[in-house]
XYZ file of C-alpha atoms in Angstrom:
553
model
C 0.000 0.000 0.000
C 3.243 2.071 0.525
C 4.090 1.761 -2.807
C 0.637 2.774 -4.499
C 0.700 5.765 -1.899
C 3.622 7.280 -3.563
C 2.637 6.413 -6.914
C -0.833 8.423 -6.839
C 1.078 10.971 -4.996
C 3.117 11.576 -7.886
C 0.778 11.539 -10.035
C -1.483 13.883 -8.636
C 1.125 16.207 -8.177
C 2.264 16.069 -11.510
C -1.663 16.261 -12.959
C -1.202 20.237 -11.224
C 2.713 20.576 -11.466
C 2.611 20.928 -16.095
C 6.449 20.933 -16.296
C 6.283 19.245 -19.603
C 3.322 18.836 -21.924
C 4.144 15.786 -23.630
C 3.936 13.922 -20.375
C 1.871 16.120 -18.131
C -0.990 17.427 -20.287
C -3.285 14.217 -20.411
C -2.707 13.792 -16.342
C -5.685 16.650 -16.257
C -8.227 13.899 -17.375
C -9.780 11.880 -15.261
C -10.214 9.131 -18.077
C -6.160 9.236 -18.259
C -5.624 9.857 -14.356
C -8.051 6.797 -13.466
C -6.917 4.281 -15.339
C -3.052 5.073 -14.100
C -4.603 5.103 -10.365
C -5.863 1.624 -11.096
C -2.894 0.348 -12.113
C -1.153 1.627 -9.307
C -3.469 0.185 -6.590
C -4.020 -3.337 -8.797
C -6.774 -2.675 -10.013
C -6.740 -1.215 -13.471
C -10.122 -2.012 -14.637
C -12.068 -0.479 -11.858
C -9.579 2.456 -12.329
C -10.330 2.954 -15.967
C -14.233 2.625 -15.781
C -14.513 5.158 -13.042
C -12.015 7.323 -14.569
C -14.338 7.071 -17.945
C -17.449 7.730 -15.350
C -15.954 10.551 -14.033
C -14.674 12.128 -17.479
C -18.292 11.867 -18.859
C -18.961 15.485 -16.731
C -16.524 17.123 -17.655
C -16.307 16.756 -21.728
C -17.387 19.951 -21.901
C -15.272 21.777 -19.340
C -12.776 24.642 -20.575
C -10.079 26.290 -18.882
C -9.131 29.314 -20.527
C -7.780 32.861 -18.922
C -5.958 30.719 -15.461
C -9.705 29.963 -14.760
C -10.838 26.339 -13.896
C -14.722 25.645 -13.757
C -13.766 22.254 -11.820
C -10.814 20.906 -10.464
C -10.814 17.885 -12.929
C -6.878 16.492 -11.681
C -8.280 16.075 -8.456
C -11.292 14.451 -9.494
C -9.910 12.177 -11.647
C -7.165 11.073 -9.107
C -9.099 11.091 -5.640
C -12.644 10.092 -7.418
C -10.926 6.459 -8.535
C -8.936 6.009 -5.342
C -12.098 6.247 -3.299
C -13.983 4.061 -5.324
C -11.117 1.522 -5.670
C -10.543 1.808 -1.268
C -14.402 1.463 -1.045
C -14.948 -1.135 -3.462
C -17.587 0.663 -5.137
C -19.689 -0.023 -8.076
C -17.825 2.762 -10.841
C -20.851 4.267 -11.386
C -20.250 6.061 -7.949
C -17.209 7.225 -8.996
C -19.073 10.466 -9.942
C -20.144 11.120 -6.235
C -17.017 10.999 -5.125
C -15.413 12.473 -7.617
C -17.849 15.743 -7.077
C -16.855 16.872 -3.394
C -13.033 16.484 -4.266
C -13.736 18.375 -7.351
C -15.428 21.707 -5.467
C -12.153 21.022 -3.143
C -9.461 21.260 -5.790
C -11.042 24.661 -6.608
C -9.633 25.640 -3.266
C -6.422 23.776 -3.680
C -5.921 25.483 -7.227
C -6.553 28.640 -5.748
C -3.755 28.605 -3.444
C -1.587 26.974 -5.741
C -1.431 30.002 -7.944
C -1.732 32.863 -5.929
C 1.414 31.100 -4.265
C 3.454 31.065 -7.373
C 3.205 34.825 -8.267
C 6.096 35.194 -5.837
C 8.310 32.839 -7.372
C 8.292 35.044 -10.427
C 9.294 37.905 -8.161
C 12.237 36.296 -7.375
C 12.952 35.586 -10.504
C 12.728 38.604 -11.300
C 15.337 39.455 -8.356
C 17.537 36.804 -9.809
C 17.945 38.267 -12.995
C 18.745 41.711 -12.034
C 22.149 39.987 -10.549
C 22.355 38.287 -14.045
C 21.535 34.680 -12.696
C 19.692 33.597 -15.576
C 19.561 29.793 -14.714
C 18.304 30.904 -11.652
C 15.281 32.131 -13.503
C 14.660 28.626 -15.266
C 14.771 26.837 -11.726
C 12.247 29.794 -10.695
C 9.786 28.378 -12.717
C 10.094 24.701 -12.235
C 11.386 24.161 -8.432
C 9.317 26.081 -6.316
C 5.932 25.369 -8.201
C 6.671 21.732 -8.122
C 7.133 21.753 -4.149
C 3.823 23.696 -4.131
C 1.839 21.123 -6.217
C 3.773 18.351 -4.039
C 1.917 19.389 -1.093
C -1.552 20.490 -2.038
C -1.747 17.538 -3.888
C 0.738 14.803 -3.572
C 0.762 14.793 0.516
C -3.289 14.466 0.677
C -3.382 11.988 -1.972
C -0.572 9.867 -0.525
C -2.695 10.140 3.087
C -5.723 9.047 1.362
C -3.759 5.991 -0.810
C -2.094 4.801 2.779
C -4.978 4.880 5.216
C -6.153 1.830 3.572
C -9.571 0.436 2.543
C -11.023 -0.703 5.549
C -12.711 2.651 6.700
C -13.806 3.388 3.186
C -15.354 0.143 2.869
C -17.253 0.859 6.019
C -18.997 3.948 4.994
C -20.370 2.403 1.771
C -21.779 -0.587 4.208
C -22.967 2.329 5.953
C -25.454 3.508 2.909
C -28.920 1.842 2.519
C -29.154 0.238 -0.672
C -32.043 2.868 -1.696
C -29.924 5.464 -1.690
C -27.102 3.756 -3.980
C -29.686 3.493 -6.356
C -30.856 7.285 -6.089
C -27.162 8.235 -6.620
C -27.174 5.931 -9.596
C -29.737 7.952 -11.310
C -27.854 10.883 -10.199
C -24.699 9.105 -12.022
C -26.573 8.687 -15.199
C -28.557 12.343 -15.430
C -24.447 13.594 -14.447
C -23.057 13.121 -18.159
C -26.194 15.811 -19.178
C -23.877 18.122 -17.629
C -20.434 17.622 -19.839
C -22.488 17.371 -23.351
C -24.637 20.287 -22.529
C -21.684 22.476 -21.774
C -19.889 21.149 -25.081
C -22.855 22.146 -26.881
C -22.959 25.464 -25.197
C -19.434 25.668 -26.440
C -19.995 24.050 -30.216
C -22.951 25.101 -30.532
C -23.658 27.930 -33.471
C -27.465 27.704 -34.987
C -25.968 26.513 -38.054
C -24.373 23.633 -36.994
C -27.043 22.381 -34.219
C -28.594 20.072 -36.511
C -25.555 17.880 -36.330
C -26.293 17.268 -32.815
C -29.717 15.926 -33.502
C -28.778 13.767 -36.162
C -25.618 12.155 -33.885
C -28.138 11.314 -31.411
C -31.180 9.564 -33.657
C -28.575 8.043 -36.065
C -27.295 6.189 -32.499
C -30.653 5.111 -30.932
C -31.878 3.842 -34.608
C -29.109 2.493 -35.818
C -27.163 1.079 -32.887
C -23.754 2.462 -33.985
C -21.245 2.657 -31.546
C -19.155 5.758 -30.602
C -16.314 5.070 -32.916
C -18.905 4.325 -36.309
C -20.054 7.895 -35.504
C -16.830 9.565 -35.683
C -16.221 8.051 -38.757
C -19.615 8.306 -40.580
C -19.354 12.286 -38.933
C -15.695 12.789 -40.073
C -16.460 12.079 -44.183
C -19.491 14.173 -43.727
C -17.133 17.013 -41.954
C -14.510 16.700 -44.911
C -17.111 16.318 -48.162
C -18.617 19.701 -46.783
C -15.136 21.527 -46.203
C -14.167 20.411 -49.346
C -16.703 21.341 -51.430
C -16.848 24.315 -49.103
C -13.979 25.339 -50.869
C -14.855 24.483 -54.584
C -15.064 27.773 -56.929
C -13.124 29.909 -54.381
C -10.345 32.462 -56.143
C -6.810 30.957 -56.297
C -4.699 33.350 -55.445
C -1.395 34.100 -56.354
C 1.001 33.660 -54.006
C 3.291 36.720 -53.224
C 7.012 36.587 -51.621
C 6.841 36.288 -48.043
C 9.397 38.336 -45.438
C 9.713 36.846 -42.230
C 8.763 39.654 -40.272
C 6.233 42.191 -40.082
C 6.584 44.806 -37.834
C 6.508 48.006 -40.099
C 10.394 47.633 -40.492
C 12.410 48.060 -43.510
C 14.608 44.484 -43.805
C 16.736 43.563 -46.572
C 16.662 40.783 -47.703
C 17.722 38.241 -50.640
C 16.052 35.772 -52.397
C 17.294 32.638 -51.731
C 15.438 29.447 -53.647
C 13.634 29.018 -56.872
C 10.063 28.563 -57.530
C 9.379 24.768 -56.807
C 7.646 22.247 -58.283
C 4.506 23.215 -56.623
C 4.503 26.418 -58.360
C 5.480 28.100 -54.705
C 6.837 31.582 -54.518
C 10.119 31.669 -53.485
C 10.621 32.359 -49.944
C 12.866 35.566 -49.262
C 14.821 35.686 -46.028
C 17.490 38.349 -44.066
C 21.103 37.563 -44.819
C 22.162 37.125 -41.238
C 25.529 37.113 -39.970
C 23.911 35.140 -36.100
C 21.316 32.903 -36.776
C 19.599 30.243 -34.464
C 20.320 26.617 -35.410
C 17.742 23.660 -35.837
C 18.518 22.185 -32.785
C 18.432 25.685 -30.470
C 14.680 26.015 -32.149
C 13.953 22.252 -31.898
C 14.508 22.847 -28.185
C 12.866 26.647 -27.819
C 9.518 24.307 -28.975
C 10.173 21.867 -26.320
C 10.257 24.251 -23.559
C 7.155 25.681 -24.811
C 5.558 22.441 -23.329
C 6.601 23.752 -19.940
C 4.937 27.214 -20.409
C 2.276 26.511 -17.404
C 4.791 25.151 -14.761
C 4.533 27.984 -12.768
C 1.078 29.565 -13.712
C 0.481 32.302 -11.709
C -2.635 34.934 -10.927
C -0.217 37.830 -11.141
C 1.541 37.241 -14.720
C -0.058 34.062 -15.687
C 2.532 32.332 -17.959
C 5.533 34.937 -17.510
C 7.679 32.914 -16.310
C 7.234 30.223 -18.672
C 7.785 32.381 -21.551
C 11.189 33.626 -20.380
C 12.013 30.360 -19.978
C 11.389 29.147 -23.040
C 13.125 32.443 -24.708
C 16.554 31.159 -22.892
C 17.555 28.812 -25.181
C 17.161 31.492 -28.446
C 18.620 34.057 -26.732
C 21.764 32.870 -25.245
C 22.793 31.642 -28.752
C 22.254 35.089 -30.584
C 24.063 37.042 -27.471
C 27.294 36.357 -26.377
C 27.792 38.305 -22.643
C 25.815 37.335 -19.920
C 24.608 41.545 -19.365
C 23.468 41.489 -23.010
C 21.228 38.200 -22.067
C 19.713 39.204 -19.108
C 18.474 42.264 -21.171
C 17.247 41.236 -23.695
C 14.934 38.361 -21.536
C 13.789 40.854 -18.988
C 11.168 41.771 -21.418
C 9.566 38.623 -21.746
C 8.866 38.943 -17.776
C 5.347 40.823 -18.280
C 1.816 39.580 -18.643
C 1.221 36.576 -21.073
C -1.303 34.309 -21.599
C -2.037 32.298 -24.967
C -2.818 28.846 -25.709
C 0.293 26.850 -25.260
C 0.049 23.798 -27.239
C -1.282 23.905 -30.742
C -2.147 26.906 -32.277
C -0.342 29.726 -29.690
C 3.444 28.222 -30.275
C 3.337 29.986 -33.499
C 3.665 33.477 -31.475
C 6.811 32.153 -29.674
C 8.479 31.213 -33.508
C 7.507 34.647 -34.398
C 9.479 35.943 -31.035
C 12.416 33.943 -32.073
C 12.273 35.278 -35.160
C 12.279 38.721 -34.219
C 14.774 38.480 -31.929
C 17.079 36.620 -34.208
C 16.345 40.072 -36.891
C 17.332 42.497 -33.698
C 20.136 40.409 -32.753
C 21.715 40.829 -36.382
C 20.854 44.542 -36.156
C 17.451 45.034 -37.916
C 15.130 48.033 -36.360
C 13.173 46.467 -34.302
C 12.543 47.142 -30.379
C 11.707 46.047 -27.788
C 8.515 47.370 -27.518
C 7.777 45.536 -30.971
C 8.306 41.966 -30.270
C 6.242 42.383 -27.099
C 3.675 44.283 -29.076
C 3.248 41.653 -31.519
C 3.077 38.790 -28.818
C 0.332 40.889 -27.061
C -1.662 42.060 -30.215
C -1.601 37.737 -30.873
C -2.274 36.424 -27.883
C -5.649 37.200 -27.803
C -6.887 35.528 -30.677
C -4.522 32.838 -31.105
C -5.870 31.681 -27.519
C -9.366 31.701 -28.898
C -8.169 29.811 -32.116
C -6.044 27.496 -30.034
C -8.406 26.432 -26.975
C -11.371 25.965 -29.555
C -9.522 23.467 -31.388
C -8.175 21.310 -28.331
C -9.950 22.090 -25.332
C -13.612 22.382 -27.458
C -12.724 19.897 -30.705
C -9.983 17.592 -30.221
C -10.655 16.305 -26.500
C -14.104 16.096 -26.552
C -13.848 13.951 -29.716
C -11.630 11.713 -28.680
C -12.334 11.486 -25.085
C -15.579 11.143 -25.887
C -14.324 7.866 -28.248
C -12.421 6.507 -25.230
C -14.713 6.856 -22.889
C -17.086 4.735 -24.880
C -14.453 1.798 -25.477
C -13.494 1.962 -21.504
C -16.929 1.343 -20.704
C -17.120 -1.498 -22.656
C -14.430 -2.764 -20.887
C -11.295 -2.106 -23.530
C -8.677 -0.739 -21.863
C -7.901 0.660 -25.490
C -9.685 3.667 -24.681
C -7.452 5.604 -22.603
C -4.387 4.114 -24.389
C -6.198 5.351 -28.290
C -7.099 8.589 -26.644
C -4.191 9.453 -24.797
C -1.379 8.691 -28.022
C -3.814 10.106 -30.653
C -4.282 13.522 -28.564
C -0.562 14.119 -27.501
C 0.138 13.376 -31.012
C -2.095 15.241 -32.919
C -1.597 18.831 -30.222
C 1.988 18.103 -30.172
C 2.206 18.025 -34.160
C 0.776 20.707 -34.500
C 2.515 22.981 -32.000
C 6.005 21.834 -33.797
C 4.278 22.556 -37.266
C 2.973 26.303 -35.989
C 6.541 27.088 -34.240
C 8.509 26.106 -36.919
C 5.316 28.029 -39.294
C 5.850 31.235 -36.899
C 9.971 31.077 -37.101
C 10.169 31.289 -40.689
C 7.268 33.752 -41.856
C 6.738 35.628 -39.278
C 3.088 37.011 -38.367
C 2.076 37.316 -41.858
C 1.283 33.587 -42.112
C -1.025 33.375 -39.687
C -2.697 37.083 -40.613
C -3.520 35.832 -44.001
C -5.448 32.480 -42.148
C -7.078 34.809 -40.012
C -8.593 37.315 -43.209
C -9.110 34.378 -45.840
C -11.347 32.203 -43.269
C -9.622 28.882 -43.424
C -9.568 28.453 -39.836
C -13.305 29.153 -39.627
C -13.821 26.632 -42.082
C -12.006 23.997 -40.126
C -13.507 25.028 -36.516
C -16.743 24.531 -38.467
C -15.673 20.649 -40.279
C -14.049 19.576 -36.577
C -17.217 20.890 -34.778
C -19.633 18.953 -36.993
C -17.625 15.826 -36.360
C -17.661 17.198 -32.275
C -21.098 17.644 -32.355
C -22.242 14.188 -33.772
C -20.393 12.821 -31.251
C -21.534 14.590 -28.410
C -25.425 13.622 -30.152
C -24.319 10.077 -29.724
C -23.275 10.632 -26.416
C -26.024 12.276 -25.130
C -27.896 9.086 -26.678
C -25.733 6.159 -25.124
C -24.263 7.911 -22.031
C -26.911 9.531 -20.555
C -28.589 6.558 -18.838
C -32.072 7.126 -17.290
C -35.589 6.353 -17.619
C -39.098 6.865 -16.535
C -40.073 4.025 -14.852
C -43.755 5.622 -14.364
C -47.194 3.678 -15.754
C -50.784 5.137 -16.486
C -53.209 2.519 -15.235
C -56.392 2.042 -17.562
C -58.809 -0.241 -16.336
C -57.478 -3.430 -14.880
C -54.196 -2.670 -17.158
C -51.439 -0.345 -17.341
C -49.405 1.802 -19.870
C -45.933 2.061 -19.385
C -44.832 5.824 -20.499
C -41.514 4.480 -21.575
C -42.849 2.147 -23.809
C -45.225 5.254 -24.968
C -42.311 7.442 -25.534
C -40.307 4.699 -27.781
C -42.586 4.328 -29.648
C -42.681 8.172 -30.533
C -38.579 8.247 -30.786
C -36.195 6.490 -28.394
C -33.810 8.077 -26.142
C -36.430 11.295 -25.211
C -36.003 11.347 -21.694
C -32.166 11.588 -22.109
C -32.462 14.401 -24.836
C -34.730 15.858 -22.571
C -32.433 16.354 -19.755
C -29.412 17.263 -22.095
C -31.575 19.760 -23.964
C -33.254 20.863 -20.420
C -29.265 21.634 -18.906
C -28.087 23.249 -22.520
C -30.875 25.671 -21.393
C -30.051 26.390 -18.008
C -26.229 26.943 -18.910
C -27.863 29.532 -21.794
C -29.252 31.370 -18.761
C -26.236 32.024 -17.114
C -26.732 29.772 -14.336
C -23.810 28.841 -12.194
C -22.476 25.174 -13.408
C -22.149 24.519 -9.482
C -25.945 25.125 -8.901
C -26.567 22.998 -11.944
C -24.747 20.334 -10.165
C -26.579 21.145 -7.094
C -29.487 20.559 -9.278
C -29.000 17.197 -10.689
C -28.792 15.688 -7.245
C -31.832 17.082 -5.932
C -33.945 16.537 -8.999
C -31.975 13.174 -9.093
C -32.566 11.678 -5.886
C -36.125 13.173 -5.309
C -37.675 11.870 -9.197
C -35.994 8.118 -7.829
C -38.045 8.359 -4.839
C -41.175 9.823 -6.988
C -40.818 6.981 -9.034
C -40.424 9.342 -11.758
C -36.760 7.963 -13.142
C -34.737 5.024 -12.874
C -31.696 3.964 -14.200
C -31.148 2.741 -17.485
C -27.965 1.505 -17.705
């Protein structure tokens, strides 16, 4: 039990502590945390079906702008640990995973108003020119932090054992188990409703509605869906795109900051028919393997997010690497990063690393003596943040997770432990790809590139394919994962009418597109996600004991 103590307690602390994307950004799920909790304390397939219990809420959750509507690392982590030390059915994964959920909004709290004073000292540290001082600034500190909000209680909970959890299930009447199991299966409501809240532009609604009858008619499962959705998605943004002007591409500087650079042309038109590409004949210029690794650090933007500065400290990190190979002297260093050591926030992992290959490129143009301040690289990071975020946390947060996660859930409750393993390498994969691809896009043509995407409506187009595909999915979701019924009967004479039976024969699956449809409406009013929660139990427990639902699944 030692052993498994430790274990969660690492991994909870590095679900909070994101000193490297590649290996820290799935440990935010719950589908990803619970399975690795399972493992950890033997039992991998309880782990992984209340993991893919718990995920179900929170498909739809989005942290953007250092806010966090739920502590999800928390109730991933300490959700399947109870349920494993209790023994309980994985459907009550959810209730536990609830009350640790509300607490990790505390926990996160404190965790980064804490770490706005590490970046003080890093900023003290840098005055005396201690650069790698900085860099341990943003991982050291934050990870002790994240240690004990996180790892401590969830080694304590791990190491007192199962016996007393055990007890306090025995303690609960068997009535009441099945009231929170209709609570379990309205919960999921919750997650879709919010993604459609999130997906959901008048336009594209329909898509919903047909993922959700094409399920309880046809029987597809989850992964059918995707597919059947994702041809659909790419016949319409390909035809989409039939009859629009070609037109001619134009030479491309690197840079655009209002700056006179010269510059020389430097390859031929290629086979594509491509405009040549022109470029600054430099004199210092940063090698593959210096921007290879300025990409990699971006990963680690978040280790020390912070209310004051929010990702600071992270971006100075990351600028390092560029900037101690275009400087030589230590003073000239430490100048040229304090500016990085203001206010940032942007989407870190696909679309916003483009902004820090733009940096690099501008500072490798100042570095060789081009007119360009200061004040300019920050001004273009600040003018791009903004919308790049939006782009950025659309695609992953809103697109790619729910998609997938959505696709592993399914396969974990049917028992295939490919679920979490599909969705976890497909994910990190596909962000990861794309961050390299929009660095490397940023280094070598500077804001312009992504400008032109912005004005010619290609990445409207694409939100619009990948959220048809999203909200199919989320329609067959709302079809197969929100599991309740009406148990209630009409009695005519000596014989009854079941209203279930009354309402499939009208269309099957209402009472779940009821509820989903009913929540989509209250999060359109404005109404506080935590009341809605609040809600679901009430409504929950009290229509079991009505005799008004049951569980369906």
């Amino acid at each position: 039990m030692v052993l498994s103590a430790i274990l969660v307690a690492i991994l909870a602390t590095m679900g909070q502590w994101w000193f490297f994307g590649p290996v820290t950004k799935c440990l935010v799920y719950p589908l990803t945390t619970g399975t690795l909790v399972g493992v950890f304390m033997g039992d991998p397939m309880l782990g992984m079906m209340a993991g893919a219990n718990i995920q179900l809420i929170y498909l739809g959750y989005i942290s953007a702008g250092g806010t966090m509507p739920s502590n999800t690392i928390v109730a991933g982590v300490f959700g399947t640990a109870m349920t494993i030390l209790s023994g309980a059915d994985p459907k009550m994964a959810v209730t536990f995973a609830i009350p640790f959920s509300m607490l990790g909004l505390l926990l996160n709290q404190v965790y980064m108003t804490v770490n706005a004073a590490w970046i003080h000292q890093a900023d003290k540290l840098l005055e005396k020119g201690n650069i790698r001082g900085v860099r341990l600034m943003n991982f050291v500190p934050s990870a002790c932090m994240a240690f004990i909000l996180y790892g401590i209680p969830a080694f304590l909970l791990v190491y007192s054992g199962s016996g007393w959890a055990q007890q306090l299930i025995d303690l609960v009447p068997k009535h009441v188990i099945s009231a929170l199991e209709v609570v379990g299966g309205i919960m999921p409501a919750l997650g879709i409703a919010m993604l459609l809240n999130y997906l959901g532009k008048k336009t594209l609604i329909p898509w919903f509605f047909a993922g959700f009858f094409l399920t309880v008619y046809s029987g597809l499962g989850m992964t059918a869906i995707s597919i059947f959705s994702a041809i659909i998605a790419l016949v319409m943004y390909l035809n989409g795109n039939k009859g629009e002007e070609k037109v001619e591409k134009k030479k491309v500087k690197r840079l655009s900051v209002n700056k006179k650079i010269d510059a020389v042309e430097v390859a031929k038109v290629d086979d594509r028919g491509n405009a040549p590409v022109v470029v600054p004949e430099y004199t210092k210029k940063l090698s593959k393997s210096t921007l290879v690794k300025t990409w990699l650090w971006t990963t680690s933007t978040e280790a020390c997010y912070n209310y004051e500065r929010l990702q600071a400290l992270g971006a100075a990190n990351l600028m390092i690497t560029p900037i101690r190979e275009l400087y030589d002297t230590n003073e000239k260093q430490v100048e040229e990063l304090k500016k990085y050591m203001v206010f940032y926030n942007s989407e870190v992992f696909t679309i916003g690393p483009i902004i820090n290959g733009i940096a690099c490129s501008m500072e490798e143009a100042r570095a060789n003596g081009e007119d360009i301040e200061a004040k300019d690289i920050n001004a273009v990071r600040t003018g791009l943040m903004g919308p790049v975020a939006g782009i950025g946390d659309t695609v992953m947060q809103g697109i790619l997770f729910p998609i997938l996660f959505g696709i592993g859930c399914s396969l974990a409750l049917e028992g295939s432990y490919l679920g979490p393993i599909l969705s976890f390498v497909v994910f990190e994969a596909l962000i990861f790809g794309c961050g390299y691809f929009m660095f490397m896009t940023g280094y070598k043509q500077g804001k312009t590139s992504l400008l032109k995407i912005l004005k010619n409506g290609t990445i409207d187009k694409i939100i619009n394919a990948f959220s048809i595909v999203g909200l199919m999915v989320v329609g067959a979701m709302a079809a197969s994962r929100v599991t309740v019924n009406t148990p209630l009967a009409v009695k005519i004479g000596q014989g009854s009418t079941k209203l279930q039976e009354v309402l499939d024969s009208l269309a099957p699956g209402l009472v779940p597109l009821g509820i989903t449809l009913l929540v989509w409406w209250m999060l359109k009013k404005k109404i506080n996600t935590l009341y809605i929660i609040v809600a679901i139990f009430v409504v929950g427990i009290l229509a079991y004991y009505l005799g008004i639902l049951g569980y369906a699944g």
